[in-house]
PDB file of C-alpha atoms in Angstrom:
ATOM      1  CA  MET A   1     -12.424  68.697  14.624  1.00 48.00           C
ATOM      2  CA  ALA A   2      -9.716  67.286  16.887  1.00 55.00           C
ATOM      3  CA  ASP A   3      -7.609  64.354  15.739  1.00 78.00           C
ATOM      4  CA  GLU A   4      -7.564  62.786  19.187  1.00 83.00           C
ATOM      5  CA  HIS A   5     -10.053  62.839  22.028  1.00 81.00           C
ATOM      6  CA  SER A   6      -9.329  62.062  25.667  1.00 81.00           C
ATOM      7  CA  PHE A   7     -10.672  61.965  29.195  1.00 83.00           C
ATOM      8  CA  ASP A   8      -9.297  61.375  32.695  1.00 84.00           C
ATOM      9  CA  ILE A   9     -10.416  58.748  35.200  1.00 83.00           C
ATOM     10  CA  SER A  10      -9.957  59.690  38.842  1.00 83.00           C
ATOM     11  CA  ALA A  11     -11.402  58.832  42.232  1.00 81.00           C
ATOM     12  CA  SER A  12     -12.259  62.066  43.952  1.00 80.00           C
ATOM     13  CA  VAL A  13     -14.936  63.443  46.224  1.00 81.00           C
ATOM     14  CA  ASN A  14     -15.982  67.024  46.839  1.00 82.00           C
ATOM     15  CA  MET A  15     -14.932  67.772  50.432  1.00 86.00           C
ATOM     16  CA  MET A  16     -17.347  70.708  50.672  1.00 89.00           C
ATOM     17  CA  GLU A  17     -20.263  68.413  49.807  1.00 88.00           C
ATOM     18  CA  ILE A  18     -19.078  65.954  52.471  1.00 88.00           C
ATOM     19  CA  LYS A  19     -19.006  68.754  55.060  1.00 90.00           C
ATOM     20  CA  ASN A  20     -22.515  69.829  54.059  1.00 91.00           C
ATOM     21  CA  ALA A  21     -23.810  66.247  54.231  1.00 90.00           C
ATOM     22  CA  LEU A  22     -22.305  65.762  57.701  1.00 89.00           C
ATOM     23  CA  GLU A  23     -23.838  69.006  58.987  1.00 91.00           C
ATOM     24  CA  THR A  24     -27.232  67.874  57.707  1.00 91.00           C
ATOM     25  CA  ALA A  25     -26.705  64.469  59.360  1.00 90.00           C
ATOM     26  CA  LYS A  26     -25.848  66.156  62.689  1.00 89.00           C
ATOM     27  CA  LYS A  27     -29.073  68.169  62.523  1.00 89.00           C
ATOM     28  CA  GLU A  28     -31.113  65.036  61.827  1.00 89.00           C
ATOM     29  CA  VAL A  29     -29.501  63.178  64.747  1.00 86.00           C
ATOM     30  CA  ALA A  30     -30.247  66.113  67.065  1.00 86.00           C
ATOM     31  CA  ASN A  31     -33.930  65.968  66.094  1.00 87.00           C
ATOM     32  CA  ARG A  32     -34.426  62.192  66.163  1.00 84.00           C
ATOM     33  CA  PHE A  33     -36.356  60.729  69.064  1.00 86.00           C
ATOM     34  CA  ASP A  34     -34.257  57.542  69.265  1.00 82.00           C
ATOM     35  CA  PHE A  35     -31.116  59.625  69.951  1.00 79.00           C
ATOM     36  CA  LYS A  36     -32.642  61.852  72.669  1.00 83.00           C
ATOM     37  CA  GLY A  37     -30.465  61.777  75.783  1.00 80.00           C
ATOM     38  CA  LEU A  38     -27.835  59.558  74.155  1.00 81.00           C
ATOM     39  CA  LYS A  39     -24.355  60.434  73.035  1.00 82.00           C
ATOM     40  CA  ALA A  40     -24.207  60.652  69.245  1.00 84.00           C
ATOM     41  CA  GLU A  41     -21.294  62.429  67.589  1.00 85.00           C
ATOM     42  CA  ILE A  42     -20.229  62.786  63.962  1.00 86.00           C
ATOM     43  CA  GLU A  43     -16.756  64.252  63.405  1.00 89.00           C
ATOM     44  CA  LEU A  44     -14.818  64.891  60.180  1.00 87.00           C
ATOM     45  CA  ASN A  45     -11.022  64.859  60.139  1.00 88.00           C
ATOM     46  CA  GLU A  46     -10.080  66.430  56.796  1.00 85.00           C
ATOM     47  CA  LYS A  47      -6.362  65.829  57.210  1.00 87.00           C
ATOM     48  CA  ASP A  48      -6.714  62.059  57.770  1.00 85.00           C
ATOM     49  CA  LYS A  49      -9.814  61.897  55.538  1.00 86.00           C
ATOM     50  CA  THR A  50     -11.838  60.057  58.167  1.00 88.00           C
ATOM     51  CA  ILE A  51     -15.292  60.374  59.688  1.00 87.00           C
ATOM     52  CA  THR A  52     -15.604  59.345  63.344  1.00 88.00           C
ATOM     53  CA  LEU A  53     -18.947  58.190  64.736  1.00 87.00           C
ATOM     54  CA  ILE A  54     -19.389  57.867  68.504  1.00 85.00           C
ATOM     55  CA  SER A  55     -22.485  56.483  70.219  1.00 86.00           C
ATOM     56  CA  SER A  56     -23.612  54.209  73.046  1.00 83.00           C
ATOM     57  CA  SER A  57     -24.238  50.926  71.181  1.00 81.00           C
ATOM     58  CA  ASP A  58     -23.597  49.014  67.968  1.00 82.00           C
ATOM     59  CA  SER A  59     -27.158  49.609  66.781  1.00 83.00           C
ATOM     60  CA  LYS A  60     -26.818  53.367  67.302  1.00 85.00           C
ATOM     61  CA  ILE A  61     -23.486  53.354  65.405  1.00 85.00           C
ATOM     62  CA  GLU A  62     -25.217  51.562  62.504  1.00 88.00           C
ATOM     63  CA  ALA A  63     -28.053  54.108  62.619  1.00 88.00           C
ATOM     64  CA  LEU A  64     -25.520  56.972  62.533  1.00 89.00           C
ATOM     65  CA  LYS A  65     -23.744  55.306  59.614  1.00 89.00           C
ATOM     66  CA  ASP A  66     -27.032  54.937  57.729  1.00 89.00           C
ATOM     67  CA  ILE A  67     -27.861  58.603  58.314  1.00 89.00           C
ATOM     68  CA  VAL A  68     -24.414  59.719  57.096  1.00 88.00           C
ATOM     69  CA  ILE A  69     -24.590  57.522  53.982  1.00 89.00           C
ATOM     70  CA  SER A  70     -28.106  58.718  53.120  1.00 91.00           C
ATOM     71  CA  LYS A  71     -26.999  62.353  53.397  1.00 90.00           C
ATOM     72  CA  LEU A  72     -23.935  61.644  51.218  1.00 89.00           C
ATOM     73  CA  ILE A  73     -26.137  60.022  48.573  1.00 88.00           C
ATOM     74  CA  LYS A  74     -28.400  63.093  48.526  1.00 91.00           C
ATOM     75  CA  ARG A  75     -25.247  65.144  47.851  1.00 86.00           C
ATOM     76  CA  GLU A  76     -24.349  62.802  44.952  1.00 84.00           C
ATOM     77  CA  ILE A  77     -21.421  61.181  46.762  1.00 85.00           C
ATOM     78  CA  PRO A  78     -21.547  57.405  46.223  1.00 83.00           C
ATOM     79  CA  PRO A  79     -21.515  55.110  49.275  1.00 83.00           C
ATOM     80  CA  VAL A  80     -18.327  53.448  47.979  1.00 81.00           C
ATOM     81  CA  ALA A  81     -16.548  56.665  48.949  1.00 81.00           C
ATOM     82  CA  LEU A  82     -16.650  55.333  52.547  1.00 82.00           C
ATOM     83  CA  SER A  83     -15.106  52.192  53.983  1.00 77.00           C
ATOM     84  CA  GLN A  84     -15.103  50.877  57.542  1.00 76.00           C
ATOM     85  CA  LYS A  85     -11.675  51.429  59.048  1.00 75.00           C
ATOM     86  CA  SER A  86     -12.210  50.327  62.647  1.00 69.00           C
ATOM     87  CA  VAL A  87     -14.717  49.877  65.457  1.00 74.00           C
ATOM     88  CA  GLU A  88     -13.435  50.200  68.989  1.00 73.00           C
ATOM     89  CA  ASN A  89     -14.531  51.005  72.515  1.00 73.00           C
ATOM     90  CA  ALA A  90     -14.357  54.664  73.460  1.00 68.00           C
ATOM     91  CA  SER A  91     -14.387  56.284  76.884  1.00 68.00           C
ATOM     92  CA  GLY A  92     -17.480  56.094  79.068  1.00 70.00           C
ATOM     93  CA  GLY A  93     -18.773  52.821  77.618  1.00 74.00           C
ATOM     94  CA  ASN A  94     -19.324  54.319  74.196  1.00 80.00           C
ATOM     95  CA  ILE A  95     -18.393  52.797  70.858  1.00 84.00           C
ATOM     96  CA  LYS A  96     -16.325  54.600  68.236  1.00 85.00           C
ATOM     97  CA  SER A  97     -16.462  53.750  64.548  1.00 85.00           C
ATOM     98  CA  ILE A  98     -14.010  55.256  62.077  1.00 86.00           C
ATOM     99  CA  LEU A  99     -14.967  55.507  58.400  1.00 87.00           C
ATOM    100  CA  LYS A 100     -12.255  56.176  55.810  1.00 88.00           C
ATOM    101  CA  LEU A 101     -12.896  58.361  52.765  1.00 85.00           C
ATOM    102  CA  ASN A 102     -11.741  56.584  49.609  1.00 82.00           C
ATOM    103  CA  ASP A 103     -10.873  59.470  47.335  1.00 79.00           C
ATOM    104  CA  THR A 104      -7.646  58.514  45.629  1.00 79.00           C
ATOM    105  CA  LEU A 105      -6.961  56.131  42.797  1.00 80.00           C
ATOM    106  CA  ASP A 106      -4.205  53.940  44.216  1.00 78.00           C
ATOM    107  CA  SER A 107      -1.710  52.192  41.959  1.00 80.00           C
ATOM    108  CA  ASP A 108      -3.325  48.734  42.330  1.00 83.00           C
ATOM    109  CA  ASN A 109      -6.731  49.944  41.152  1.00 82.00           C
ATOM    110  CA  ALA A 110      -5.138  52.064  38.424  1.00 83.00           C
ATOM    111  CA  LYS A 111      -3.330  48.962  37.148  1.00 86.00           C
ATOM    112  CA  LYS A 112      -6.578  46.944  37.265  1.00 85.00           C
ATOM    113  CA  ILE A 113      -8.370  49.591  35.218  1.00 84.00           C
ATOM    114  CA  THR A 114      -5.643  49.943  32.585  1.00 86.00           C
ATOM    115  CA  LYS A 115      -5.311  46.141  32.311  1.00 86.00           C
ATOM    116  CA  ALA A 116      -9.084  45.765  31.820  1.00 86.00           C
ATOM    117  CA  ILE A 117      -9.039  48.476  29.142  1.00 83.00           C
ATOM    118  CA  LYS A 118      -6.143  46.826  27.290  1.00 84.00           C
ATOM    119  CA  ASP A 119      -7.702  43.351  27.579  1.00 84.00           C
ATOM    120  CA  SER A 120     -11.012  44.616  26.166  1.00 84.00           C
ATOM    121  CA  LYS A 121      -9.406  45.342  22.763  1.00 82.00           C
ATOM    122  CA  ILE A 122     -11.109  48.751  22.623  1.00 81.00           C
ATOM    123  CA  LYS A 123      -9.008  51.015  20.403  1.00 85.00           C
ATOM    124  CA  VAL A 124      -7.826  53.419  23.096  1.00 84.00           C
ATOM    125  CA  ASN A 125      -4.555  54.149  24.869  1.00 84.00           C
ATOM    126  CA  ALA A 126      -4.693  54.258  28.668  1.00 83.00           C
ATOM    127  CA  SER A 127      -1.805  55.603  30.710  1.00 82.00           C
ATOM    128  CA  ILE A 128      -1.420  56.145  34.449  1.00 84.00           C
ATOM    129  CA  ARG A 129      -0.553  59.730  35.395  1.00 84.00           C
ATOM    130  CA  GLY A 130      -0.102  59.965  39.139  1.00 80.00           C
ATOM    131  CA  ASP A 131      -3.524  59.458  40.697  1.00 82.00           C
ATOM    132  CA  GLU A 132      -5.355  59.686  37.359  1.00 84.00           C
ATOM    133  CA  ILE A 133      -5.613  57.611  34.211  1.00 85.00           C
ATOM    134  CA  ARG A 134      -5.596  59.381  30.848  1.00 87.00           C
ATOM    135  CA  VAL A 135      -7.506  57.591  28.088  1.00 86.00           C
ATOM    136  CA  VAL A 136      -6.894  58.737  24.494  1.00 87.00           C
ATOM    137  CA  SER A 137      -8.588  57.659  21.250  1.00 85.00           C
ATOM    138  CA  LYS A 138      -9.483  58.977  17.817  1.00 87.00           C
ATOM    139  CA  SER A 139     -13.132  58.034  18.339  1.00 81.00           C
ATOM    140  CA  ILE A 140     -15.460  59.472  20.963  1.00 82.00           C
ATOM    141  CA  ASP A 141     -17.533  56.273  20.692  1.00 85.00           C
ATOM    142  CA  GLU A 142     -14.513  54.232  21.788  1.00 85.00           C
ATOM    143  CA  LEU A 143     -14.072  56.564  24.782  1.00 84.00           C
ATOM    144  CA  GLN A 144     -17.724  56.116  25.736  1.00 85.00           C
ATOM    145  CA  ASN A 145     -17.325  52.329  25.468  1.00 85.00           C
ATOM    146  CA  THR A 146     -14.304  52.625  27.765  1.00 85.00           C
ATOM    147  CA  ILE A 147     -16.320  54.601  30.345  1.00 84.00           C
ATOM    148  CA  LYS A 148     -19.003  51.896  30.250  1.00 87.00           C
ATOM    149  CA  LEU A 149     -16.362  49.168  30.683  1.00 85.00           C
ATOM    150  CA  VAL A 150     -14.752  50.900  33.682  1.00 83.00           C
ATOM    151  CA  LYS A 151     -18.139  51.421  35.359  1.00 83.00           C
ATOM    152  CA  GLU A 152     -18.878  47.703  34.943  1.00 83.00           C
ATOM    153  CA  LEU A 153     -15.702  46.798  36.873  1.00 83.00           C
ATOM    154  CA  ASN A 154     -17.595  47.721  40.092  1.00 78.00           C
ATOM    155  CA  LEU A 155     -14.529  48.940  41.942  1.00 78.00           C
ATOM    156  CA  GLU A 156     -15.013  50.175  45.501  1.00 76.00           C
ATOM    157  CA  LEU A 157     -14.094  53.731  44.490  1.00 78.00           C
ATOM    158  CA  PRO A 158     -16.034  56.909  43.662  1.00 79.00           C
ATOM    159  CA  LEU A 159     -14.816  57.038  40.049  1.00 79.00           C
ATOM    160  CA  SER A 160     -15.228  60.229  38.065  1.00 78.00           C
ATOM    161  CA  PHE A 161     -14.666  60.785  34.370  1.00 79.00           C
ATOM    162  CA  LYS A 162     -13.434  64.297  33.619  1.00 79.00           C
ATOM    163  CA  ASN A 163     -12.104  66.466  30.813  1.00 73.00           C
ATOM    164  CA  LEU A 164     -13.762  64.675  27.905  1.00 72.00           C
ATOM    165  CA  LYS A 165     -12.294  66.546  24.961  1.00 74.00           C
TER     166      LYS A 165
END
C-alpha cells in the first residue's frame, strides 16, 4: 500500500467530443423547420478555442446556442466549458455570436482552489503545477473530501479530477 495518495485537478475538455457535438448540432439545424431558408452557421476555431454562431436574429442565435449546449451535454461536456465572448453585427444584416471554450485552469482560479483547500483544514497538501493542481494526502478519504469541497466551489470551469493514485 502506498504511503501517499494524490490526484490532479485540471480544467480540460476533449476537443474531439466538441467537434462531434458541433457536427451533430449542424445536422440538427439543417433539419429544423424554424431554420429553413435562414442563414445558420456553427464554426469551430480550434486555435483560438472559440465557437462562432451566425444567424439572422437574436432569437435564432439563442436557439443555435441552446442546440450547441444540448449537444455538448450529451457528449458529457459541461455547459460551463462555454462563455459568451461577444455578440456583434455581421455582414448582410446577420448577427455573430462568439463563444469561448474555457479549458484551462488560470492562475486566479488555481489560487482560489488552493486557498479553499487550505482554509478547509482538510489534511492534504495542494500545490499549483502549471495549469494543474496536485493534491497529496496519506488518506484517500481526505482526497475524496477535497474533491467534494472543490466541486462545491461552483467555479465556471469544466473541472476534472485525474490520476487518483
